[in-house]
PDB file of C-alpha atoms in Angstrom:
ATOM      1  CA  MET X  11     -18.200-108.110  -1.518  1.00  0.00           C
ATOM      2  CA  SER X  12     -15.105-106.797  -1.928  1.00  0.00           C
ATOM      3  CA  GLU X  13     -11.953-109.074  -3.023  1.00  0.00           C
ATOM      4  CA  THR X  14     -10.469-108.521   0.365  1.00  0.00           C
ATOM      5  CA  ASP X  15     -13.446-109.364   2.224  1.00  0.00           C
ATOM      6  CA  LYS X  16     -12.883-112.398   4.036  1.00  0.00           C
ATOM      7  CA  ARG X  17     -15.730-114.136   2.919  1.00  0.00           C
ATOM      8  CA  SER X  18     -14.525-113.754  -0.673  1.00  0.00           C
ATOM      9  CA  LEU X  19     -11.302-114.984   0.514  1.00  0.00           C
ATOM     10  CA  HIS X  20     -12.555-117.999   2.327  1.00  0.00           C
ATOM     11  CA  LYS X  21     -14.610-118.893  -0.707  1.00  0.00           C
ATOM     12  CA  ASN X  22     -11.347-118.090  -3.114  1.00  0.00           C
ATOM     13  CA  ALA X  23      -9.462-120.608  -0.862  1.00  0.00           C
ATOM     14  CA  VAL X  24     -11.889-123.208  -0.755  1.00  0.00           C
ATOM     15  CA  ILE X  25     -12.133-123.391  -4.980  1.00  0.00           C
ATOM     16  CA  LEU X  26      -8.526-123.149  -5.189  1.00  0.00           C
ATOM     17  CA  ARG X  27      -7.683-126.173  -3.048  1.00  0.00           C
ATOM     18  CA  ALA X  28     -10.364-128.054  -4.576  1.00  0.00           C
ATOM     19  CA  LEU X  29      -8.846-127.588  -7.905  1.00  0.00           C
ATOM     20  CA  GLU X  30      -5.327-128.336  -6.560  1.00  0.00           C
ATOM     21  CA  VAL X  31      -5.954-131.608  -4.927  1.00  0.00           C
ATOM     22  CA  THR X  32      -7.274-132.775  -8.474  1.00  0.00           C
ATOM     23  CA  GLU X  33      -4.581-131.709 -10.582  1.00  0.00           C
ATOM     24  CA  ILE X  34      -3.405-135.649 -10.945  1.00  0.00           C
ATOM     25  CA  GLU X  35      -7.109-136.417 -12.201  1.00  0.00           C
ATOM     26  CA  PHE X  36      -7.931-133.631 -13.945  1.00  0.00           C
ATOM     27  CA  GLY X  37      -4.771-131.610 -14.900  1.00  0.00           C
ATOM     28  CA  ALA X  38      -3.573-128.038 -14.630  1.00  0.00           C
ATOM     29  CA  PHE X  39      -6.219-125.300 -14.448  1.00  0.00           C
ATOM     30  CA  LYS X  40      -6.679-121.527 -14.329  1.00  0.00           C
ATOM     31  CA  LEU X  41      -8.575-119.700 -11.835  1.00  0.00           C
ATOM     32  CA  GLU X  42      -9.809-115.787 -12.347  1.00  0.00           C
ATOM     33  CA  TYR X  43     -12.062-114.341  -9.894  1.00  0.00           C
ATOM     34  CA  VAL X  44     -15.101-112.327 -11.050  1.00  0.00           C
ATOM     35  CA  ASN X  45     -15.819-109.352  -8.434  1.00  0.00           C
ATOM     36  CA  ILE X  46     -19.735-108.522  -9.181  1.00  0.00           C
ATOM     37  CA  ASN X  47     -22.545-107.654  -7.086  1.00  0.00           C
ATOM     38  CA  MET X  48     -25.505-108.898  -8.302  1.00  0.00           C
ATOM     39  CA  THR X  49     -29.162-110.086  -7.054  1.00  0.00           C
ATOM     40  CA  PRO X  50     -29.556-113.875  -6.430  1.00  0.00           C
ATOM     41  CA  SER X  51     -31.737-113.998  -9.472  1.00  0.00           C
ATOM     42  CA  ARG X  52     -29.448-112.427 -11.737  1.00  0.00           C
ATOM     43  CA  ALA X  53     -26.492-114.622 -10.506  1.00  0.00           C
ATOM     44  CA  LEU X  54     -28.653-117.677 -11.033  1.00  0.00           C
ATOM     45  CA  VAL X  55     -28.765-116.500 -14.840  1.00  0.00           C
ATOM     46  CA  SER X  56     -25.631-115.886 -15.319  1.00  0.00           C
ATOM     47  CA  LEU X  57     -24.640-119.077 -13.760  1.00  0.00           C
ATOM     48  CA  ILE X  58     -26.971-120.788 -15.915  1.00  0.00           C
ATOM     49  CA  GLN X  59     -25.482-118.997 -18.952  1.00  0.00           C
ATOM     50  CA  GLY X  60     -21.885-119.795 -18.081  1.00  0.00           C
ATOM     51  CA  GLN X  61     -20.465-116.956 -19.772  1.00  0.00           C
ATOM     52  CA  LEU X  62     -19.612-114.237 -16.896  1.00  0.00           C
ATOM     53  CA  PHE X  63     -18.628-116.832 -14.394  1.00  0.00           C
ATOM     54  CA  ASN X  64     -18.891-120.734 -14.173  1.00  0.00           C
ATOM     55  CA  THR X  65     -18.860-120.831 -10.379  1.00  0.00           C
ATOM     56  CA  PHE X  66     -21.065-119.792  -7.635  1.00  0.00           C
ATOM     57  CA  ILE X  67     -21.011-120.117  -3.656  1.00  0.00           C
ATOM     58  CA  GLY X  68     -24.138-119.622  -2.031  1.00  0.00           C
ATOM     59  CA  PRO X  69     -27.012-120.818   0.593  1.00  0.00           C
ATOM     60  CA  ASN X  70     -28.706-124.232  -0.269  1.00  0.00           C
ATOM     61  CA  ASN X  71     -31.645-123.498  -2.357  1.00  0.00           C
ATOM     62  CA  THR X  72     -33.781-126.317  -3.814  1.00  0.00           C
ATOM     63  CA  ALA X  73     -34.838-124.054  -6.748  1.00  0.00           C
ATOM     64  CA  TRP X  74     -31.550-123.813  -7.788  1.00  0.00           C
ATOM     65  CA  GLU X  75     -30.656-127.156  -7.768  1.00  0.00           C
ATOM     66  CA  LYS X  76     -33.102-127.767 -10.964  1.00  0.00           C
ATOM     67  CA  GLU X  77     -30.934-125.224 -13.079  1.00  0.00           C
ATOM     68  CA  VAL X  78     -27.464-125.958 -12.070  1.00  0.00           C
ATOM     69  CA  PHE X  79     -25.086-128.489 -10.717  1.00  0.00           C
ATOM     70  CA  THR X  80     -25.017-128.566  -7.147  1.00  0.00           C
ATOM     71  CA  ILE X  81     -22.141-129.843  -4.642  1.00  0.00           C
ATOM     72  CA  LYS X  82     -24.019-130.875  -1.574  1.00  0.00           C
ATOM     73  CA  VAL X  83     -20.913-130.625   0.566  1.00  0.00           C
ATOM     74  CA  PRO X  84     -21.431-127.647   3.264  1.00  0.00           C
ATOM     75  CA  ILE X  85     -18.262-125.609   2.890  1.00  0.00           C
ATOM     76  CA  ARG X  86     -18.950-123.781   6.169  1.00  0.00           C
ATOM     77  CA  LEU X  87     -19.925-126.522   7.789  1.00  0.00           C
ATOM     78  CA  GLY X  88     -23.589-125.011   8.680  1.00  0.00           C
ATOM     79  CA  LEU X  89     -22.064-122.019  10.391  1.00  0.00           C
ATOM     80  CA  LEU X  90     -24.225-119.684   8.173  1.00  0.00           C
ATOM     81  CA  SER X  91     -27.472-121.661  10.053  1.00  0.00           C
ATOM     82  CA  TYR X  92     -26.418-119.527  13.046  1.00  0.00           C
ATOM     83  CA  ARG X  93     -27.596-115.683  13.202  1.00  0.00           C
ATOM     84  CA  LEU X  94     -26.816-113.071  15.665  1.00  0.00           C
ATOM     85  CA  LEU X  95     -29.129-110.008  15.850  1.00  0.00           C
ATOM     86  CA  LEU X  96     -27.841-106.414  15.324  1.00  0.00           C
ATOM     87  CA  THR X  97     -30.284-103.873  17.085  1.00  0.00           C
ATOM     88  CA  ARG X  98     -30.248-100.421  18.572  1.00  0.00           C
ATOM     89  CA  GLN X  99     -28.522 -99.796  22.078  1.00  0.00           C
ATOM     90  CA  SER X 100     -31.761 -98.096  23.230  1.00  0.00           C
ATOM     91  CA  GLN X 101     -33.982-101.302  22.179  1.00  0.00           C
ATOM     92  CA  ALA X 102     -31.875-103.647  23.946  1.00  0.00           C
ATOM     93  CA  SER X 103     -34.637-104.437  26.450  1.00  0.00           C
ATOM     94  CA  LEU X 104     -36.842-105.752  24.093  1.00  0.00           C
ATOM     95  CA  PHE X 105     -35.007-109.058  23.887  1.00  0.00           C
ATOM     96  CA  ALA X 106     -34.643-109.580  27.494  1.00  0.00           C
ATOM     97  CA  ASN X 107     -37.799-111.743  27.317  1.00  0.00           C
ATOM     98  CA  ILE X 108     -37.534-113.400  23.943  1.00  0.00           C
ATOM     99  CA  ASN X 109     -37.150-117.348  24.353  1.00  0.00           C
ATOM    100  CA  THR X 110     -39.288-118.874  22.133  1.00  0.00           C
ATOM    101  CA  LEU X 111     -39.745-118.464  18.309  1.00  0.00           C
ATOM    102  CA  GLU X 112     -43.153-117.204  19.295  1.00  0.00           C
ATOM    103  CA  ASP X 113     -41.681-114.673  21.219  1.00  0.00           C
ATOM    104  CA  LEU X 114     -39.616-113.842  18.505  1.00  0.00           C
ATOM    105  CA  THR X 115     -42.177-113.377  16.304  1.00  0.00           C
ATOM    106  CA  GLN X 116     -43.461-110.313  17.873  1.00  0.00           C
ATOM    107  CA  LEU X 117     -40.502-108.583  16.833  1.00  0.00           C
ATOM    108  CA  ASN X 118     -39.790-107.119  13.237  1.00  0.00           C
ATOM    109  CA  ALA X 119     -36.857-108.071  11.239  1.00  0.00           C
ATOM    110  CA  GLY X 120     -35.085-106.350   8.323  1.00  0.00           C
ATOM    111  CA  LEU X 121     -34.112-108.057   5.480  1.00  0.00           C
ATOM    112  CA  GLN X 122     -33.230-107.805   2.080  1.00  0.00           C
ATOM    113  CA  TYR X 123     -35.962-108.449  -0.198  1.00  0.00           C
ATOM    114  CA  ASP X 124     -34.603-111.310  -2.265  1.00  0.00           C
ATOM    115  CA  TRP X 125     -32.530-113.103   0.416  1.00  0.00           C
ATOM    116  CA  LEU X 126     -33.595-116.667   0.932  1.00  0.00           C
ATOM    117  CA  THR X 127     -33.871-115.916   4.773  1.00  0.00           C
ATOM    118  CA  THR X 128     -36.540-113.401   3.819  1.00  0.00           C
ATOM    119  CA  GLU X 129     -38.481-116.060   2.358  1.00  0.00           C
ATOM    120  CA  VAL X 130     -37.835-118.634   5.434  1.00  0.00           C
ATOM    121  CA  TYR X 131     -39.196-115.467   7.901  1.00  0.00           C
ATOM    122  CA  LYS X 132     -42.246-115.000   5.651  1.00  0.00           C
ATOM    123  CA  ALA X 133     -42.965-118.988   5.379  1.00  0.00           C
ATOM    124  CA  ASN X 134     -42.832-118.723   9.559  1.00  0.00           C
ATOM    125  CA  LYS X 135     -45.377-115.545   9.428  1.00  0.00           C
ATOM    126  CA  MET X 136     -42.419-113.750  11.050  1.00  0.00           C
ATOM    127  CA  LYS X 137     -42.755-110.290  10.682  1.00  0.00           C
ATOM    128  CA  VAL X 138     -40.136-108.885   8.263  1.00  0.00           C
ATOM    129  CA  THR X 139     -39.638-105.233   6.670  1.00  0.00           C
ATOM    130  CA  THR X 140     -37.456-105.385   3.550  1.00  0.00           C
ATOM    131  CA  ALA X 141     -34.954-103.225   1.352  1.00  0.00           C
ATOM    132  CA  HIS X 142     -33.948-103.464  -2.169  1.00  0.00           C
ATOM    133  CA  LYS X 143     -29.920-102.643  -0.984  1.00  0.00           C
ATOM    134  CA  PHE X 144     -28.263-104.310   1.470  1.00  0.00           C
ATOM    135  CA  GLU X 145     -26.729-100.880   2.761  1.00  0.00           C
ATOM    136  CA  SER X 146     -30.178 -99.165   3.360  1.00  0.00           C
ATOM    137  CA  LEU X 147     -31.074-102.006   6.085  1.00  0.00           C
ATOM    138  CA  PHE X 148     -28.366-100.269   8.618  1.00  0.00           C
ATOM    139  CA  GLU X 149     -29.998 -96.748   8.289  1.00  0.00           C
ATOM    140  CA  MET X 150     -33.632 -98.434   8.257  1.00  0.00           C
ATOM    141  CA  LEU X 151     -32.330-100.271  11.929  1.00  0.00           C
ATOM    142  CA  LYS X 152     -31.153 -96.912  12.995  1.00  0.00           C
ATOM    143  CA  GLN X 153     -34.508 -94.822  12.082  1.00  0.00           C
ATOM    144  CA  SER X 154     -36.399 -97.492  13.606  1.00  0.00           C
ATOM    145  CA  ARG X 155     -38.318 -99.101  10.711  1.00  0.00           C
ATOM    146  CA  PHE X 156     -37.760-102.626  12.355  1.00  0.00           C
ATOM    147  CA  ASP X 157     -36.231-104.020  15.497  1.00  0.00           C
ATOM    148  CA  TYR X 158     -33.494-106.342  14.302  1.00  0.00           C
ATOM    149  CA  ILE X 159     -30.809-107.523  11.723  1.00  0.00           C
ATOM    150  CA  PRO X 160     -30.214-110.874  11.791  1.00  0.00           C
ATOM    151  CA  ARG X 161     -26.474-111.679  10.553  1.00  0.00           C
ATOM    152  CA  ALA X 162     -24.239-114.863  10.262  1.00  0.00           C
ATOM    153  CA  VAL X 163     -21.869-115.117  12.947  1.00  0.00           C
ATOM    154  CA  TYR X 164     -19.112-114.740  10.272  1.00  0.00           C
ATOM    155  CA  GLU X 165     -20.317-111.450   8.829  1.00  0.00           C
ATOM    156  CA  ILE X 166     -21.839-109.627  12.136  1.00  0.00           C
ATOM    157  CA  TYR X 167     -18.542-108.252  13.709  1.00  0.00           C
ATOM    158  CA  ASP X 168     -17.035-106.796  10.330  1.00  0.00           C
ATOM    159  CA  GLU X 169     -20.353-105.063   9.570  1.00  0.00           C
ATOM    160  CA  LEU X 170     -20.356-103.894  12.815  1.00  0.00           C
ATOM    161  CA  ASN X 171     -16.800-102.072  12.745  1.00  0.00           C
ATOM    162  CA  ASN X 172     -16.672-101.436   9.277  1.00  0.00           C
ATOM    163  CA  PRO X 173     -15.219 -97.816   9.125  1.00  0.00           C
ATOM    164  CA  ASN X 174     -17.316 -97.062   6.161  1.00  0.00           C
ATOM    165  CA  THR X 175     -20.498 -97.728   7.762  1.00  0.00           C
ATOM    166  CA  ASP X 176     -22.171 -95.471  10.606  1.00  0.00           C
ATOM    167  CA  LEU X 177     -23.298 -98.015  13.132  1.00  0.00           C
ATOM    168  CA  THR X 178     -22.983 -95.429  16.487  1.00  0.00           C
ATOM    169  CA  HIS X 179     -25.472 -96.944  19.282  1.00  0.00           C
ATOM    170  CA  ILE X 180     -26.096-100.004  17.057  1.00  0.00           C
ATOM    171  CA  ILE X 181     -25.121-103.120  19.214  1.00  0.00           C
ATOM    172  CA  ILE X 182     -24.995-107.191  18.993  1.00  0.00           C
ATOM    173  CA  GLU X 183     -27.649-108.312  21.199  1.00  0.00           C
ATOM    174  CA  PRO X 184     -25.505-110.312  23.845  1.00  0.00           C
ATOM    175  CA  THR X 185     -27.920-113.280  24.711  1.00  0.00           C
ATOM    176  CA  LEU X 186     -29.851-114.838  21.839  1.00  0.00           C
ATOM    177  CA  ALA X 187     -28.538-116.635  18.793  1.00  0.00           C
ATOM    178  CA  LEU X 188     -30.932-118.135  15.859  1.00  0.00           C
ATOM    179  CA  TYR X 189     -30.258-121.372  14.137  1.00  0.00           C
ATOM    180  CA  LEU X 190     -31.657-121.507  11.022  1.00  0.00           C
ATOM    181  CA  PRO X 191     -30.782-124.585   9.246  1.00  0.00           C
ATOM    182  CA  MET X 192     -28.631-123.635   6.349  1.00  0.00           C
ATOM    183  CA  ALA X 193     -25.881-125.153   3.975  1.00  0.00           C
ATOM    184  CA  THR X 194     -23.465-123.009   1.854  1.00  0.00           C
ATOM    185  CA  TYR X 195     -22.629-124.925  -1.257  1.00  0.00           C
ATOM    186  CA  VAL X 196     -20.875-124.616  -4.520  1.00  0.00           C
ATOM    187  CA  TYR X 197     -22.879-124.297  -7.783  1.00  0.00           C
ATOM    188  CA  VAL X 198     -21.549-124.676 -10.995  1.00  0.00           C
ATOM    189  CA  SER X 199     -22.866-123.487 -14.539  1.00  0.00           C
ATOM    190  CA  PRO X 200     -24.651-126.398 -16.419  1.00  0.00           C
ATOM    191  CA  GLN X 201     -22.356-125.591 -19.145  1.00  0.00           C
ATOM    192  CA  ASN X 202     -19.216-127.241 -17.040  1.00  0.00           C
ATOM    193  CA  ALA X 203     -19.937-130.636 -16.353  1.00  0.00           C
ATOM    194  CA  ARG X 204     -16.326-131.727 -16.039  1.00  0.00           C
ATOM    195  CA  LEU X 205     -15.404-128.897 -13.582  1.00  0.00           C
ATOM    196  CA  ALA X 206     -18.571-129.955 -11.274  1.00  0.00           C
ATOM    197  CA  GLN X 207     -17.414-133.498 -11.415  1.00  0.00           C
ATOM    198  CA  ARG X 208     -13.735-132.054 -10.677  1.00  0.00           C
ATOM    199  CA  LEU X 209     -15.151-129.685  -7.991  1.00  0.00           C
ATOM    200  CA  GLU X 210     -17.105-132.378  -6.328  1.00  0.00           C
ATOM    201  CA  ILE X 211     -14.289-134.749  -5.932  1.00  0.00           C
ATOM    202  CA  GLY X 212     -12.090-131.920  -4.654  1.00  0.00           C
ATOM    203  CA  LEU X 213     -14.697-130.590  -2.048  1.00  0.00           C
ATOM    204  CA  HIS X 214     -15.006-134.197  -0.943  1.00  0.00           C
ATOM    205  CA  LYS X 215     -11.307-134.897  -0.423  1.00  0.00           C
ATOM    206  CA  LEU X 216     -11.057-131.541   1.580  1.00  0.00           C
ATOM    207  CA  MET X 217     -13.974-132.752   3.753  1.00  0.00           C
ATOM    208  CA  ALA X 218     -12.627-136.055   4.117  1.00  0.00           C
ATOM    209  CA  THR X 219      -9.140-134.832   5.367  1.00  0.00           C
ATOM    210  CA  GLY X 220     -10.354-132.243   7.446  1.00  0.00           C
ATOM    211  CA  GLU X 221      -8.960-129.530   5.312  1.00  0.00           C
ATOM    212  CA  ILE X 222     -12.526-127.811   4.933  1.00  0.00           C
ATOM    213  CA  LYS X 223     -12.512-127.219   8.439  1.00  0.00           C
ATOM    214  CA  SER X 224      -8.838-125.833   8.897  1.00  0.00           C
ATOM    215  CA  ILE X 225      -9.683-123.412   6.012  1.00  0.00           C
ATOM    216  CA  LEU X 226     -12.990-121.785   7.701  1.00  0.00           C
ATOM    217  CA  ASP X 227     -11.126-122.027  10.870  1.00  0.00           C
ATOM    218  CA  GLU X 228      -8.515-119.533   9.164  1.00  0.00           C
ATOM    219  CA  TYR X 229     -10.946-117.191   8.037  1.00  0.00           C
ATOM    220  CA  TYR X 230     -13.713-117.619  10.964  1.00  0.00           C
ATOM    221  CA  ALA X 231     -12.414-119.125  14.129  1.00  0.00           C
ATOM    222  CA  GLU X 232     -12.138-115.592  15.832  1.00  0.00           C
ATOM    223  CA  ASP X 233     -15.759-114.543  15.119  1.00  0.00           C
ATOM    224  CA  ILE X 234     -17.209-118.108  15.997  1.00  0.00           C
ATOM    225  CA  ARG X 235     -14.956-117.474  19.553  1.00  0.00           C
ATOM    226  CA  ARG X 236     -16.328-114.065  20.066  1.00  0.00           C
ATOM    227  CA  ALA X 237     -19.859-115.395  19.356  1.00  0.00           C
ATOM    228  CA  ASN X 238     -19.400-117.617  22.309  1.00  0.00           C
ATOM    229  CA  LEU X 239     -22.621-119.759  21.144  1.00  0.00           C
ATOM    230  CA  LYS X 240     -22.820-121.631  24.046  1.00  0.00           C
ATOM    231  CA  SER X 241     -23.360-118.706  26.348  1.00  0.00           C
ATOM    232  CA  ARG X 242     -26.614-117.634  24.273  1.00  0.00           C
ATOM    233  CA  LYS X 243     -30.202-119.056  24.065  1.00  0.00           C
ATOM    234  CA  ILE X 244     -30.565-120.698  20.792  1.00  0.00           C
ATOM    235  CA  ILE X 245     -34.019-120.171  18.863  1.00  0.00           C
ATOM    236  CA  THR X 246     -34.596-122.192  16.226  1.00  0.00           C
ATOM    237  CA  ILE X 247     -36.172-121.360  12.878  1.00  0.00           C
ATOM    238  CA  ASN X 248     -37.582-124.100  10.437  1.00  0.00           C
ATOM    239  CA  ASN X 249     -36.088-123.564   6.804  1.00  0.00           C
ATOM    240  CA  PRO X 250     -38.864-125.254   4.562  1.00  0.00           C
ATOM    241  CA  TYR X 251     -36.717-124.457   1.899  1.00  0.00           C
ATOM    242  CA  ASP X 252     -33.726-127.043   3.145  1.00  0.00           C
ATOM    243  CA  ASP X 253     -34.379-130.509   2.379  1.00  0.00           C
ATOM    244  CA  THR X 254     -30.856-131.827   3.271  1.00  0.00           C
ATOM    245  CA  ASN X 255     -29.460-133.320   6.323  1.00  0.00           C
ATOM    246  CA  ASP X 256     -25.647-132.823   5.538  1.00  0.00           C
ATOM    247  CA  ILE X 257     -25.263-129.995   7.914  1.00  0.00           C
ATOM    248  CA  VAL X 258     -26.889-131.491  11.109  1.00  0.00           C
ATOM    249  CA  LYS X 259     -23.938-133.341  12.009  1.00  0.00           C
ATOM    250  CA  TYR X 260     -22.305-130.135  12.193  1.00  0.00           C
ATOM    251  CA  LYS X 261     -25.116-128.298  14.491  1.00  0.00           C
ATOM    252  CA  ASP X 262     -23.113-128.437  17.839  1.00  0.00           C
ATOM    253  CA  LEU X 263     -19.656-127.887  16.264  1.00  0.00           C
ATOM    254  CA  TRP X 264     -19.196-124.265  17.344  1.00  0.00           C
ATOM    255  CA  ARG X 265     -19.911-125.321  21.127  1.00  0.00           C
ATOM    256  CA  GLU X 266     -15.725-126.153  21.001  1.00  0.00           C
ATOM    257  CA  TYR X 267     -14.720-122.926  20.731  1.00  0.00           C
TER     258      TYR X 267
END
């Protein structure tokens, strides 16, 4: 993920503000950004060691909670839970009669092999074709290897319009959205207990003042507006790997856009 990618910018802004609002309690800080692409499994190993980086932001994962500090403040307010679908323009009619999860299971999704979303799909016995590299999914979709790629509301528009990716004849399916409950948490290396304490206090402060949402809006409000979730049929997918109710209160937050 590029340092100029708004997902990175949003994450960096949240961490920076959490550190800034805790300077009175914890003192000055030095923040360095590490821009490295790695699989979730490799990221977990690196985080446990705490040498390459000591903080990571990603989807709620009960397996990670056993290994590292997990700060259960949903920094995207549940926005990751909402997915839109990339599909081929010629196949748009496939979705005309998709109204339920059972209907959706008849179609094949393209996902990266090590995503938590992939595990969720498999747990729900949904059809999945996987790729080892994220970029490969777009070419596989164009080649009709599967029917759609589910992407988060805040990702899909940038990906569709990425000048470095040829997505001619690929569209965002206009009628559906998926609701797959998934919070976005800050994880901290077990080697850095004081940092975990500081970030937890800081993030709770940002949540209490509403600044968490202000930061999110700065980067994602336009994507949320374009998604127009209130006009779409929402299909709910159970996430057996998410054991928190932290994001339930935000389930309908996006209807205000």
